[in-house]
PDB file of C-alpha atoms in Angstrom:
ATOM      1  CA  MET A   1       0.000   0.000   0.000  1.00 48.00           C
ATOM      2  CA  SER A   2       1.514   3.331  -1.056  1.00 46.00           C
ATOM      3  CA  ALA A   3       1.789   6.360   1.212  1.00 47.00           C
ATOM      4  CA  PRO A   4      -1.131   8.804   1.007  1.00 48.00           C
ATOM      5  CA  GLY A   5      -0.604  11.707  -1.353  1.00 48.00           C
ATOM      6  CA  TYR A   6       1.784   9.868  -3.722  1.00 44.00           C
ATOM      7  CA  PRO A   7       1.252   8.009  -7.008  1.00 46.00           C
ATOM      8  CA  SER A   8      -0.204   4.570  -6.638  1.00 45.00           C
ATOM      9  CA  PRO A   9       1.917   1.850  -8.317  1.00 45.00           C
ATOM     10  CA  HIS A  10      -1.289   0.274  -9.660  1.00 47.00           C
ATOM     11  CA  GLN A  11      -2.370   3.400 -11.509  1.00 48.00           C
ATOM     12  CA  GLY A  12      -1.041   5.160 -14.580  1.00 48.00           C
ATOM     13  CA  PRO A  13       1.397   8.035 -14.622  1.00 48.00           C
ATOM     14  CA  GLY A  14       0.083  11.285 -13.227  1.00 47.00           C
ATOM     15  CA  SER A  15      -2.789   9.679 -11.252  1.00 45.00           C
ATOM     16  CA  TYR A  16      -3.117   9.693  -7.486  1.00 43.00           C
ATOM     17  CA  SER A  17      -4.754   7.419  -4.983  1.00 44.00           C
ATOM     18  CA  THR A  18      -5.610  10.475  -2.853  1.00 44.00           C
ATOM     19  CA  ALA A  19      -5.235  14.219  -3.160  1.00 46.00           C
ATOM     20  CA  PRO A  20      -1.547  15.302  -3.435  1.00 46.00           C
ATOM     21  CA  TYR A  21      -2.051  17.687  -0.529  1.00 42.00           C
ATOM     22  CA  PRO A  22      -4.756  18.056   2.119  1.00 48.00           C
ATOM     23  CA  VAL A  23      -7.593  20.459   1.425  1.00 44.00           C
ATOM     24  CA  PRO A  24      -8.022  22.856   4.394  1.00 45.00           C
ATOM     25  CA  HIS A  25     -11.404  22.929   6.067  1.00 45.00           C
ATOM     26  CA  GLY A  26     -13.013  26.308   6.577  1.00 44.00           C
ATOM     27  CA  GLY A  27     -10.558  28.072   4.294  1.00 44.00           C
ATOM     28  CA  TYR A  28     -11.200  30.699   1.688  1.00 43.00           C
ATOM     29  CA  GLY A  29     -12.590  28.368  -0.928  1.00 46.00           C
ATOM     30  CA  ASP A  30     -13.634  29.189  -4.451  1.00 49.00           C
ATOM     31  CA  PRO A  31     -15.080  32.716  -4.862  1.00 44.00           C
ATOM     32  CA  ASN A  32     -17.693  31.239  -7.226  1.00 47.00           C
ATOM     33  CA  HIS A  33     -19.139  29.292  -4.274  1.00 47.00           C
ATOM     34  CA  ALA A  34     -18.740  32.023  -1.685  1.00 47.00           C
ATOM     35  CA  PRO A  35     -21.628  32.722   0.690  1.00 46.00           C
ATOM     36  CA  PRO A  36     -23.716  35.710  -0.400  1.00 46.00           C
ATOM     37  CA  LEU A  37     -23.138  39.070   1.224  1.00 46.00           C
ATOM     38  CA  ILE A  38     -25.654  40.141   3.839  1.00 44.00           C
ATOM     39  CA  ASP A  39     -28.005  42.869   2.547  1.00 46.00           C
ATOM     40  CA  PHE A  40     -26.147  43.006  -0.753  1.00 48.00           C
ATOM     41  CA  HIS A  41     -26.894  39.900  -2.824  1.00 49.00           C
ATOM     42  CA  MET A  42     -29.684  40.728  -5.254  1.00 48.00           C
ATOM     43  CA  GLY A  43     -30.488  37.225  -6.465  1.00 46.00           C
ATOM     44  CA  TYR A  44     -29.541  37.700 -10.091  1.00 44.00           C
ATOM     45  CA  ASN A  45     -29.328  34.516 -12.139  1.00 43.00           C
ATOM     46  CA  HIS A  46     -25.724  34.791 -13.268  1.00 42.00           C
ATOM     47  CA  LYS A  47     -24.229  32.291 -15.663  1.00 44.00           C
ATOM     48  CA  GLN A  48     -21.526  30.070 -14.276  1.00 44.00           C
ATOM     49  CA  LEU A  49     -18.087  29.609 -15.727  1.00 45.00           C
ATOM     50  CA  HIS A  50     -17.850  27.457 -18.799  1.00 47.00           C
ATOM     51  CA  PRO A  51     -16.511  23.944 -18.159  1.00 44.00           C
ATOM     52  CA  GLY A  52     -12.768  23.791 -18.490  1.00 48.00           C
ATOM     53  CA  GLN A  53     -12.204  27.502 -17.912  1.00 49.00           C
ATOM     54  CA  PRO A  54      -9.096  27.918 -15.741  1.00 49.00           C
ATOM     55  CA  VAL A  55      -9.336  29.402 -12.262  1.00 47.00           C
ATOM     56  CA  MET A  56      -7.001  32.331 -11.649  1.00 55.00           C
ATOM     57  CA  HIS A  57      -6.004  32.598  -7.978  1.00 56.00           C
ATOM     58  CA  GLN A  58      -5.347  36.326  -7.638  1.00 64.00           C
ATOM     59  CA  PRO A  59      -5.580  36.959  -3.857  1.00 63.00           C
ATOM     60  CA  VAL A  60      -2.536  34.898  -2.804  1.00 56.00           C
ATOM     61  CA  PRO A  61       0.095  33.951  -5.422  1.00 49.00           C
ATOM     62  CA  MET A  62       0.976  30.364  -4.594  1.00 47.00           C
ATOM     63  CA  PRO A  63       4.374  28.843  -5.441  1.00 46.00           C
ATOM     64  CA  GLU A  64       4.417  25.630  -7.398  1.00 43.00           C
ATOM     65  CA  TYR A  65       5.480  22.558  -5.470  1.00 41.00           C
ATOM     66  CA  GLY A  66       6.614  19.363  -7.114  1.00 43.00           C
ATOM     67  CA  VAL A  67       5.690  15.914  -5.879  1.00 42.00           C
ATOM     68  CA  PRO A  68       8.687  14.182  -4.244  1.00 44.00           C
ATOM     69  CA  GLN A  69       9.936  10.999  -5.865  1.00 43.00           C
ATOM     70  CA  MET A  70       9.874   7.706  -4.022  1.00 44.00           C
ATOM     71  CA  GLY A  71      12.615   5.246  -3.488  1.00 44.00           C
ATOM     72  CA  PRO A  72      16.332   5.316  -2.617  1.00 44.00           C
ATOM     73  CA  GLY A  73      18.404   7.914  -4.376  1.00 43.00           C
ATOM     74  CA  TYR A  74      15.564  10.414  -4.642  1.00 42.00           C
ATOM     75  CA  GLY A  75      15.713  11.731  -1.103  1.00 44.00           C
ATOM     76  CA  GLY A  76      12.570   9.839  -0.119  1.00 47.00           C
ATOM     77  CA  PRO A  77      12.053   6.730   2.003  1.00 49.00           C
ATOM     78  CA  GLY A  78      12.735   3.320   0.534  1.00 49.00           C
ATOM     79  CA  PRO A  79      10.218   0.469   0.320  1.00 50.00           C
ATOM     80  CA  GLU A  80       8.887  -0.909   3.573  1.00 52.00           C
ATOM     81  CA  PHE A  81      10.397  -4.102   4.978  1.00 50.00           C
ATOM     82  CA  GLY A  82       8.764  -7.124   3.434  1.00 53.00           C
ATOM     83  CA  ALA A  83       7.064  -5.150   0.651  1.00 53.00           C
ATOM     84  CA  PRO A  84       7.240  -6.677  -2.831  1.00 57.00           C
ATOM     85  CA  ASN A  85       9.659  -5.189  -5.350  1.00 57.00           C
ATOM     86  CA  LEU A  86       7.550  -2.990  -7.595  1.00 58.00           C
ATOM     87  CA  GLY A  87      10.324  -1.891  -9.925  1.00 60.00           C
ATOM     88  CA  PRO A  88      11.584   1.619 -10.592  1.00 60.00           C
ATOM     89  CA  PRO A  89       9.621   4.593  -9.237  1.00 56.00           C
ATOM     90  CA  VAL A  90       6.738   5.850 -11.313  1.00 55.00           C
ATOM     91  CA  ALA A  91       7.384   9.223 -12.954  1.00 55.00           C
ATOM     92  CA  THR A  92       4.849  11.952 -12.302  1.00 52.00           C
ATOM     93  CA  SER A  93       3.397  14.122 -15.042  1.00 49.00           C
ATOM     94  CA  PRO A  94       4.052  17.873 -14.791  1.00 52.00           C
ATOM     95  CA  ALA A  95       1.096  20.101 -13.931  1.00 47.00           C
ATOM     96  CA  PRO A  96      -0.480  21.699 -17.000  1.00 48.00           C
ATOM     97  CA  ALA A  97       0.211  25.407 -17.444  1.00 48.00           C
ATOM     98  CA  ALA A  98      -2.651  27.807 -16.708  1.00 53.00           C
ATOM     99  CA  VAL A  99      -4.365  29.046 -19.829  1.00 61.00           C
ATOM    100  CA  VAL A 100      -5.050  32.786 -19.902  1.00 63.00           C
ATOM    101  CA  PRO A 101      -8.485  33.614 -21.365  1.00 71.00           C
ATOM    102  CA  VAL A 102      -8.299  35.293 -24.754  1.00 79.00           C
ATOM    103  CA  GLY A 103      -8.852  39.044 -24.786  1.00 84.00           C
ATOM    104  CA  VAL A 104      -8.385  39.559 -21.045  1.00 94.00           C
ATOM    105  CA  PRO A 105      -5.919  42.341 -20.137  1.00 95.00           C
ATOM    106  CA  PRO A 106      -3.020  41.108 -17.983  1.00 94.00           C
ATOM    107  CA  GLY A 107      -3.838  41.260 -14.299  1.00 94.00           C
ATOM    108  CA  LEU A 108      -7.619  41.081 -14.771  1.00 96.00           C
ATOM    109  CA  GLU A 109      -7.886  37.294 -15.101  1.00 94.00           C
ATOM    110  CA  TYR A 110      -9.332  36.969 -11.612  1.00 95.00           C
ATOM    111  CA  LEU A 111     -12.322  39.124 -12.543  1.00 96.00           C
ATOM    112  CA  THR A 112     -13.561  36.386 -14.889  1.00 94.00           C
ATOM    113  CA  GLN A 113     -14.675  34.241 -11.944  1.00 93.00           C
ATOM    114  CA  ILE A 114     -16.429  36.724  -9.641  1.00 95.00           C
ATOM    115  CA  ASP A 115     -19.640  38.739  -9.780  1.00 95.00           C
ATOM    116  CA  GLN A 116     -19.164  40.959  -6.720  1.00 96.00           C
ATOM    117  CA  LEU A 117     -16.557  43.428  -5.496  1.00 97.00           C
ATOM    118  CA  LEU A 118     -16.186  45.325  -2.237  1.00 95.00           C
ATOM    119  CA  ILE A 119     -14.363  48.655  -2.142  1.00 95.00           C
ATOM    120  CA  HIS A 120     -13.202  50.076   1.183  1.00 93.00           C
ATOM    121  CA  GLN A 121     -11.681  53.527   1.482  1.00 89.00           C
ATOM    122  CA  LYS A 122      -8.752  53.620   3.899  1.00 83.00           C
ATOM    123  CA  VAL A 123      -8.815  55.994   6.868  1.00 71.00           C
ATOM    124  CA  GLU A 124      -6.538  59.043   6.494  1.00 66.00           C
ATOM    125  CA  LEU A 125      -5.544  60.508   9.865  1.00 59.00           C
ATOM    126  CA  LEU A 126      -4.877  64.011   8.496  1.00 55.00           C
ATOM    127  CA  GLU A 127      -8.409  64.163   7.127  1.00 57.00           C
ATOM    128  CA  VAL A 128      -9.912  62.905  10.382  1.00 52.00           C
ATOM    129  CA  PHE A 129      -8.129  65.320  12.736  1.00 52.00           C
ATOM    130  CA  ILE A 130      -7.442  68.513  10.764  1.00 57.00           C
ATOM    131  CA  GLY A 131      -9.574  68.158   7.629  1.00 57.00           C
ATOM    132  CA  PHE A 132      -6.596  68.300   5.258  1.00 58.00           C
ATOM    133  CA  GLU A 133      -7.533  66.541   2.021  1.00 66.00           C
ATOM    134  CA  THR A 134      -5.084  63.761   1.121  1.00 75.00           C
ATOM    135  CA  ASN A 135      -4.942  61.308  -1.763  1.00 81.00           C
ATOM    136  CA  ASN A 136      -7.716  58.763  -1.414  1.00 85.00           C
ATOM    137  CA  GLN A 137      -6.656  55.143  -1.036  1.00 92.00           C
ATOM    138  CA  TYR A 138      -8.851  52.085  -1.411  1.00 94.00           C
ATOM    139  CA  GLU A 139      -8.753  48.334  -0.962  1.00 95.00           C
ATOM    140  CA  ILE A 140     -10.699  46.235  -3.466  1.00 97.00           C
ATOM    141  CA  LYS A 141     -11.811  42.845  -2.127  1.00 95.00           C
ATOM    142  CA  ASN A 142     -13.816  39.841  -3.192  1.00 94.00           C
ATOM    143  CA  SER A 143     -16.952  38.646  -1.399  1.00 91.00           C
ATOM    144  CA  LEU A 144     -14.812  36.679   1.087  1.00 92.00           C
ATOM    145  CA  GLY A 145     -12.942  39.792   2.192  1.00 91.00           C
ATOM    146  CA  GLN A 146      -9.708  38.872   0.413  1.00 94.00           C
ATOM    147  CA  LYS A 147      -7.848  41.866  -0.980  1.00 95.00           C
ATOM    148  CA  ILE A 148      -7.384  41.480  -4.732  1.00 96.00           C
ATOM    149  CA  TYR A 149      -6.443  45.030  -5.748  1.00 97.00           C
ATOM    150  CA  LYS A 150      -5.461  48.334  -4.190  1.00 96.00           C
ATOM    151  CA  ALA A 151      -6.073  51.808  -5.599  1.00 96.00           C
ATOM    152  CA  LYS A 152      -4.481  55.177  -4.910  1.00 93.00           C
ATOM    153  CA  GLU A 153      -5.353  58.601  -6.224  1.00 89.00           C
ATOM    154  CA  LYS A 154      -2.576  60.815  -7.644  1.00 84.00           C
ATOM    155  CA  ASN A 155      -2.732  64.598  -7.989  1.00 77.00           C
ATOM    156  CA  ASP A 156      -1.334  67.733  -6.312  1.00 65.00           C
ATOM    157  CA  CYS A 157      -2.171  69.281  -2.963  1.00 73.00           C
ATOM    158  CA  CYS A 158      -3.749  72.429  -4.434  1.00 69.00           C
ATOM    159  CA  THR A 159      -6.114  70.448  -6.669  1.00 64.00           C
ATOM    160  CA  ARG A 160      -7.268  68.210  -3.824  1.00 62.00           C
ATOM    161  CA  ASN A 161      -7.989  70.981  -1.328  1.00 63.00           C
ATOM    162  CA  CYS A 162      -9.391  73.614  -3.702  1.00 74.00           C
ATOM    163  CA  CYS A 163     -11.446  71.511  -6.111  1.00 70.00           C
ATOM    164  CA  VAL A 164     -12.356  68.746  -3.620  1.00 65.00           C
ATOM    165  CA  ALA A 165     -15.118  66.653  -5.267  1.00 70.00           C
ATOM    166  CA  LEU A 166     -14.528  68.164  -8.721  1.00 74.00           C
ATOM    167  CA  ARG A 167     -10.810  67.481  -8.763  1.00 82.00           C
ATOM    168  CA  SER A 168      -9.062  65.740 -11.600  1.00 84.00           C
ATOM    169  CA  PHE A 169      -6.906  62.707 -10.823  1.00 87.00           C
ATOM    170  CA  ASP A 170      -4.967  59.746 -12.129  1.00 92.00           C
ATOM    171  CA  MET A 171      -5.710  56.649 -10.101  1.00 94.00           C
ATOM    172  CA  LYS A 172      -3.516  53.562 -10.233  1.00 96.00           C
ATOM    173  CA  ILE A 173      -4.997  50.163  -9.428  1.00 97.00           C
ATOM    174  CA  LYS A 174      -2.425  47.482  -8.591  1.00 96.00           C
ATOM    175  CA  ASP A 175      -2.687  43.765  -7.909  1.00 96.00           C
ATOM    176  CA  ASN A 176      -1.163  41.895  -4.963  1.00 95.00           C
ATOM    177  CA  THR A 177       2.218  41.734  -6.700  1.00 94.00           C
ATOM    178  CA  ASP A 178       2.290  45.554  -6.857  1.00 95.00           C
ATOM    179  CA  ARG A 179       1.831  45.511 -10.629  1.00 96.00           C
ATOM    180  CA  GLU A 180      -0.296  48.295 -12.075  1.00 97.00           C
ATOM    181  CA  VAL A 181      -3.155  46.678 -13.989  1.00 97.00           C
ATOM    182  CA  ILE A 182      -5.700  49.506 -14.347  1.00 97.00           C
ATOM    183  CA  ARG A 183      -5.395  53.275 -14.622  1.00 97.00           C
ATOM    184  CA  LEU A 184      -8.291  55.692 -14.192  1.00 97.00           C
ATOM    185  CA  ILE A 185      -8.053  59.210 -15.637  1.00 96.00           C
ATOM    186  CA  ARG A 186     -10.555  61.892 -14.662  1.00 93.00           C
ATOM    187  CA  PRO A 187     -10.226  65.354 -16.256  1.00 90.00           C
ATOM    188  CA  PHE A 188     -11.381  68.480 -14.473  1.00 79.00           C
ATOM    189  CA  ARG A 189     -14.992  69.407 -15.301  1.00 76.00           C
ATOM    190  CA  CYS A 190     -17.162  72.076 -13.675  1.00 72.00           C
ATOM    191  CA  ALA A 191     -20.245  70.469 -12.175  1.00 63.00           C
ATOM    192  CA  SER A 192     -23.666  71.852 -13.049  1.00 55.00           C
ATOM    193  CA  CYS A 193     -26.851  69.917 -13.672  1.00 54.00           C
ATOM    194  CA  TRP A 194     -28.080  72.803 -15.877  1.00 59.00           C
ATOM    195  CA  CYS A 195     -24.998  72.881 -18.104  1.00 62.00           C
ATOM    196  CA  PRO A 196     -24.708  69.869 -20.452  1.00 67.00           C
ATOM    197  CA  CYS A 197     -21.253  70.960 -21.620  1.00 69.00           C
ATOM    198  CA  CYS A 198     -19.687  70.295 -18.191  1.00 77.00           C
ATOM    199  CA  LEU A 199     -20.647  66.672 -17.677  1.00 88.00           C
ATOM    200  CA  GLN A 200     -18.243  64.383 -15.852  1.00 90.00           C
ATOM    201  CA  GLU A 201     -16.228  61.695 -17.613  1.00 93.00           C
ATOM    202  CA  LEU A 202     -13.663  59.082 -16.635  1.00 96.00           C
ATOM    203  CA  GLU A 203     -11.348  57.044 -18.879  1.00 97.00           C
ATOM    204  CA  VAL A 204     -10.377  53.484 -17.969  1.00 98.00           C
ATOM    205  CA  GLN A 205      -7.137  51.937 -19.235  1.00 97.00           C
ATOM    206  CA  ALA A 206      -6.033  48.298 -18.861  1.00 97.00           C
ATOM    207  CA  PRO A 207      -3.160  47.821 -19.115  1.00 95.00           C
ATOM    208  CA  PRO A 208      -2.094  51.459 -18.600  1.00 96.00           C
ATOM    209  CA  GLY A 209      -1.912  53.171 -21.986  1.00 95.00           C
ATOM    210  CA  THR A 210      -4.650  51.031 -23.590  1.00 97.00           C
ATOM    211  CA  THR A 211      -8.164  52.469 -23.298  1.00 97.00           C
ATOM    212  CA  ILE A 212     -10.857  49.847 -22.687  1.00 98.00           C
ATOM    213  CA  GLY A 213     -13.808  52.076 -21.842  1.00 97.00           C
ATOM    214  CA  TYR A 214     -15.322  55.272 -20.483  1.00 98.00           C
ATOM    215  CA  VAL A 215     -17.797  56.337 -17.837  1.00 97.00           C
ATOM    216  CA  SER A 216     -19.793  59.355 -19.054  1.00 95.00           C
ATOM    217  CA  GLN A 217     -22.372  61.359 -17.140  1.00 93.00           C
ATOM    218  CA  ASP A 218     -25.687  61.786 -18.978  1.00 93.00           C
ATOM    219  CA  TRP A 219     -27.459  65.096 -18.665  1.00 87.00           C
ATOM    220  CA  ASN A 220     -30.474  65.024 -16.384  1.00 86.00           C
ATOM    221  CA  PRO A 221     -31.557  67.823 -14.034  1.00 82.00           C
ATOM    222  CA  CYS A 222     -33.045  65.479 -11.414  1.00 84.00           C
ATOM    223  CA  VAL A 223     -31.564  61.981 -11.527  1.00 90.00           C
ATOM    224  CA  PRO A 224     -27.868  61.037 -11.750  1.00 91.00           C
ATOM    225  CA  LYS A 225     -27.348  58.953 -14.882  1.00 94.00           C
ATOM    226  CA  PHE A 226     -24.234  57.497 -16.485  1.00 96.00           C
ATOM    227  CA  SER A 227     -23.343  55.594 -19.631  1.00 97.00           C
ATOM    228  CA  ILE A 228     -20.874  52.718 -19.465  1.00 97.00           C
ATOM    229  CA  LYS A 229     -19.038  52.798 -22.787  1.00 97.00           C
ATOM    230  CA  GLY A 230     -16.553  50.648 -24.630  1.00 97.00           C
ATOM    231  CA  ALA A 231     -13.191  51.608 -26.113  1.00 96.00           C
ATOM    232  CA  ASN A 232     -14.884  53.134 -29.176  1.00 96.00           C
ATOM    233  CA  THR A 233     -17.277  55.201 -27.002  1.00 95.00           C
ATOM    234  CA  GLU A 234     -20.171  52.879 -27.856  1.00 96.00           C
ATOM    235  CA  THR A 235     -22.731  52.640 -25.049  1.00 96.00           C
ATOM    236  CA  VAL A 236     -22.807  49.176 -23.474  1.00 97.00           C
ATOM    237  CA  MET A 237     -24.791  49.702 -20.253  1.00 97.00           C
ATOM    238  CA  LYS A 238     -26.611  52.379 -18.288  1.00 97.00           C
ATOM    239  CA  LEU A 239     -26.287  53.350 -14.636  1.00 96.00           C
ATOM    240  CA  GLU A 240     -28.962  55.303 -12.793  1.00 95.00           C
ATOM    241  CA  GLY A 241     -29.036  56.547  -9.216  1.00 92.00           C
ATOM    242  CA  PRO A 242     -31.774  57.898  -6.949  1.00 90.00           C
ATOM    243  CA  CYS A 243     -33.143  61.432  -7.162  1.00 80.00           C
ATOM    244  CA  PHE A 244     -31.242  62.436  -4.015  1.00 71.00           C
ATOM    245  CA  ALA A 245     -27.891  60.637  -3.974  1.00 64.00           C
ATOM    246  CA  CYS A 246     -27.179  61.184  -0.299  1.00 63.00           C
ATOM    247  CA  ASN A 247     -26.464  58.688   2.425  1.00 58.00           C
ATOM    248  CA  CYS A 248     -29.297  59.196   4.933  1.00 63.00           C
ATOM    249  CA  CYS A 249     -29.463  56.170   7.231  1.00 63.00           C
ATOM    250  CA  GLY A 250     -29.405  53.646   4.402  1.00 74.00           C
ATOM    251  CA  ASP A 251     -27.619  52.374   1.318  1.00 83.00           C
ATOM    252  CA  VAL A 252     -27.625  54.437  -1.874  1.00 90.00           C
ATOM    253  CA  ASN A 253     -28.105  52.226  -4.920  1.00 93.00           C
ATOM    254  CA  PHE A 254     -27.175  52.950  -8.533  1.00 96.00           C
ATOM    255  CA  GLU A 255     -28.932  50.382 -10.707  1.00 96.00           C
ATOM    256  CA  LEU A 256     -27.112  48.879 -13.688  1.00 97.00           C
ATOM    257  CA  THR A 257     -29.185  48.062 -16.764  1.00 96.00           C
ATOM    258  CA  GLY A 258     -28.589  47.183 -20.397  1.00 95.00           C
ATOM    259  CA  GLU A 259     -28.070  49.721 -23.142  1.00 91.00           C
ATOM    260  CA  ASP A 260     -31.823  50.207 -23.587  1.00 89.00           C
ATOM    261  CA  GLY A 261     -32.699  50.106 -19.896  1.00 82.00           C
ATOM    262  CA  GLY A 262     -35.100  47.479 -18.620  1.00 87.00           C
ATOM    263  CA  LYS A 263     -34.587  45.050 -15.757  1.00 92.00           C
ATOM    264  CA  PRO A 264     -31.518  45.705 -13.533  1.00 95.00           C
ATOM    265  CA  ILE A 265     -28.595  43.370 -14.136  1.00 96.00           C
ATOM    266  CA  GLY A 266     -26.316  44.756 -11.433  1.00 96.00           C
ATOM    267  CA  ARG A 267     -25.798  47.480  -8.895  1.00 96.00           C
ATOM    268  CA  ILE A 268     -23.284  49.873  -7.349  1.00 96.00           C
ATOM    269  CA  SER A 269     -24.155  50.532  -3.701  1.00 94.00           C
ATOM    270  CA  LYS A 270     -22.833  53.132  -1.298  1.00 90.00           C
ATOM    271  CA  GLN A 271     -23.180  51.198   1.930  1.00 82.00           C
ATOM    272  CA  TRP A 272     -24.372  52.862   5.119  1.00 67.00           C
ATOM    273  CA  GLY A 273     -21.635  52.634   7.744  1.00 58.00           C
ATOM    274  CA  GLY A 274     -23.505  53.928  10.783  1.00 53.00           C
ATOM    275  CA  LEU A 275     -24.186  57.443  12.049  1.00 50.00           C
ATOM    276  CA  ILE A 276     -20.884  57.996  13.875  1.00 49.00           C
ATOM    277  CA  LYS A 277     -18.752  56.697  11.028  1.00 51.00           C
ATOM    278  CA  GLU A 278     -20.631  58.679   8.380  1.00 47.00           C
ATOM    279  CA  VAL A 279     -20.450  61.962  10.303  1.00 49.00           C
ATOM    280  CA  PHE A 280     -16.965  61.871  11.775  1.00 47.00           C
ATOM    281  CA  THR A 281     -14.881  59.978   9.212  1.00 49.00           C
ATOM    282  CA  TYR A 282     -13.992  60.464   5.550  1.00 55.00           C
ATOM    283  CA  THR A 283     -14.144  56.829   4.467  1.00 64.00           C
ATOM    284  CA  ASP A 284     -16.736  55.191   2.223  1.00 75.00           C
ATOM    285  CA  ASN A 285     -17.629  51.572   1.543  1.00 90.00           C
ATOM    286  CA  PHE A 286     -19.063  50.427  -1.766  1.00 94.00           C
ATOM    287  CA  GLY A 287     -20.331  47.186  -3.208  1.00 95.00           C
ATOM    288  CA  ILE A 288     -20.408  46.364  -6.928  1.00 97.00           C
ATOM    289  CA  GLN A 289     -22.502  43.558  -8.376  1.00 96.00           C
ATOM    290  CA  PHE A 290     -22.512  42.542 -12.038  1.00 97.00           C
ATOM    291  CA  PRO A 291     -23.289  39.456 -14.149  1.00 96.00           C
ATOM    292  CA  MET A 292     -20.715  36.696 -13.909  1.00 95.00           C
ATOM    293  CA  ASP A 293     -20.393  36.438 -17.698  1.00 95.00           C
ATOM    294  CA  LEU A 294     -19.968  40.181 -18.247  1.00 96.00           C
ATOM    295  CA  ASP A 295     -16.949  41.166 -20.346  1.00 96.00           C
ATOM    296  CA  VAL A 296     -14.022  41.520 -17.951  1.00 97.00           C
ATOM    297  CA  LYS A 297     -13.160  44.902 -19.467  1.00 97.00           C
ATOM    298  CA  MET A 298     -16.620  46.198 -18.584  1.00 97.00           C
ATOM    299  CA  LYS A 299     -16.153  44.915 -15.041  1.00 97.00           C
ATOM    300  CA  ALA A 300     -13.050  47.093 -14.839  1.00 97.00           C
ATOM    301  CA  VAL A 301     -15.003  50.057 -16.240  1.00 98.00           C
ATOM    302  CA  LEU A 302     -17.652  49.549 -13.543  1.00 97.00           C
ATOM    303  CA  MET A 303     -14.886  49.800 -10.976  1.00 97.00           C
ATOM    304  CA  GLY A 304     -14.032  53.167 -12.472  1.00 96.00           C
ATOM    305  CA  ALA A 305     -17.717  54.171 -12.315  1.00 96.00           C
ATOM    306  CA  CYS A 306     -17.750  53.375  -8.607  1.00 96.00           C
ATOM    307  CA  PHE A 307     -14.793  55.695  -7.942  1.00 95.00           C
ATOM    308  CA  LEU A 308     -16.344  58.478 -10.040  1.00 94.00           C
ATOM    309  CA  ILE A 309     -19.601  58.186  -8.081  1.00 93.00           C
ATOM    310  CA  ASP A 310     -17.679  58.340  -4.809  1.00 90.00           C
ATOM    311  CA  PHE A 311     -15.937  61.577  -5.784  1.00 88.00           C
ATOM    312  CA  MET A 312     -19.048  63.209  -7.260  1.00 88.00           C
ATOM    313  CA  PHE A 313     -21.595  62.475  -4.536  1.00 87.00           C
ATOM    314  CA  PHE A 314     -19.846  61.319  -1.355  1.00 81.00           C
ATOM    315  CA  GLU A 315     -16.566  63.235  -1.164  1.00 76.00           C
ATOM    316  CA  LYS A 316     -16.996  65.598   1.793  1.00 61.00           C
ATOM    317  CA  ASP A 317     -16.060  69.251   1.397  1.00 51.00           C
TER     318      ASP A 317
END
């Protein structure tokens, strides 16, 4: 009888009698089978991944470990006393290389297997104690709370403290290996619901230098509306918020629909953090929900839409 976790001599090359390593109980698990978020899951019927599609483990890059060889001369234990001679050790087959989905920008592979994102703004002590506006920083997590990206705003001190919510910025989004995978560019635009020539816009690049989409504000004097556009400025989806986009003891939801409107297919939510936190801190929490089979580039553009909404409606003066 062979040791658990090693190739069985009665099976072919590359097969195992048991799993090559123990599966931890109560661990992170597959994000596709994660428990739904409380007060956030909307019950959309998302399509699952196609069979055979590779799983990209973004949160924690894992090193590859080989399976030790058996027998004398390989650094492993020899055959047990009295065991029959089974011949030379059985060679193990190398693990197949992960296949990157076609058309997915580098660093965004993990987005192909999730339909929810959580965005937490980090607390800035200077803002809390003296009200000095600093560069916003965010952590982007999956539904299990694992950090998958981090984002940081970049601009100058004068722009941040004079323009506040209207300020222009370049925002870099990096993965857990500190590689920049997305860049958000917001130009300065004067805000006025009565002036259609000063509507807000944000460009999304992935990788940096390659435009994959835009978030454009649609003119409406009462309701905040946005168009989610592709690289050629074609409208792909619509985003619509409530008449009063203010956080008053509850979540603020921006519903995501198709190009022609209709039934919601997703949502961007500004989550209520409690009275004390909302009044005395400068941090915001957001949730993004989208169809599982949505183009990964549009998922990245929705991330950009979430940041634009944060600056436009929830950045405190």
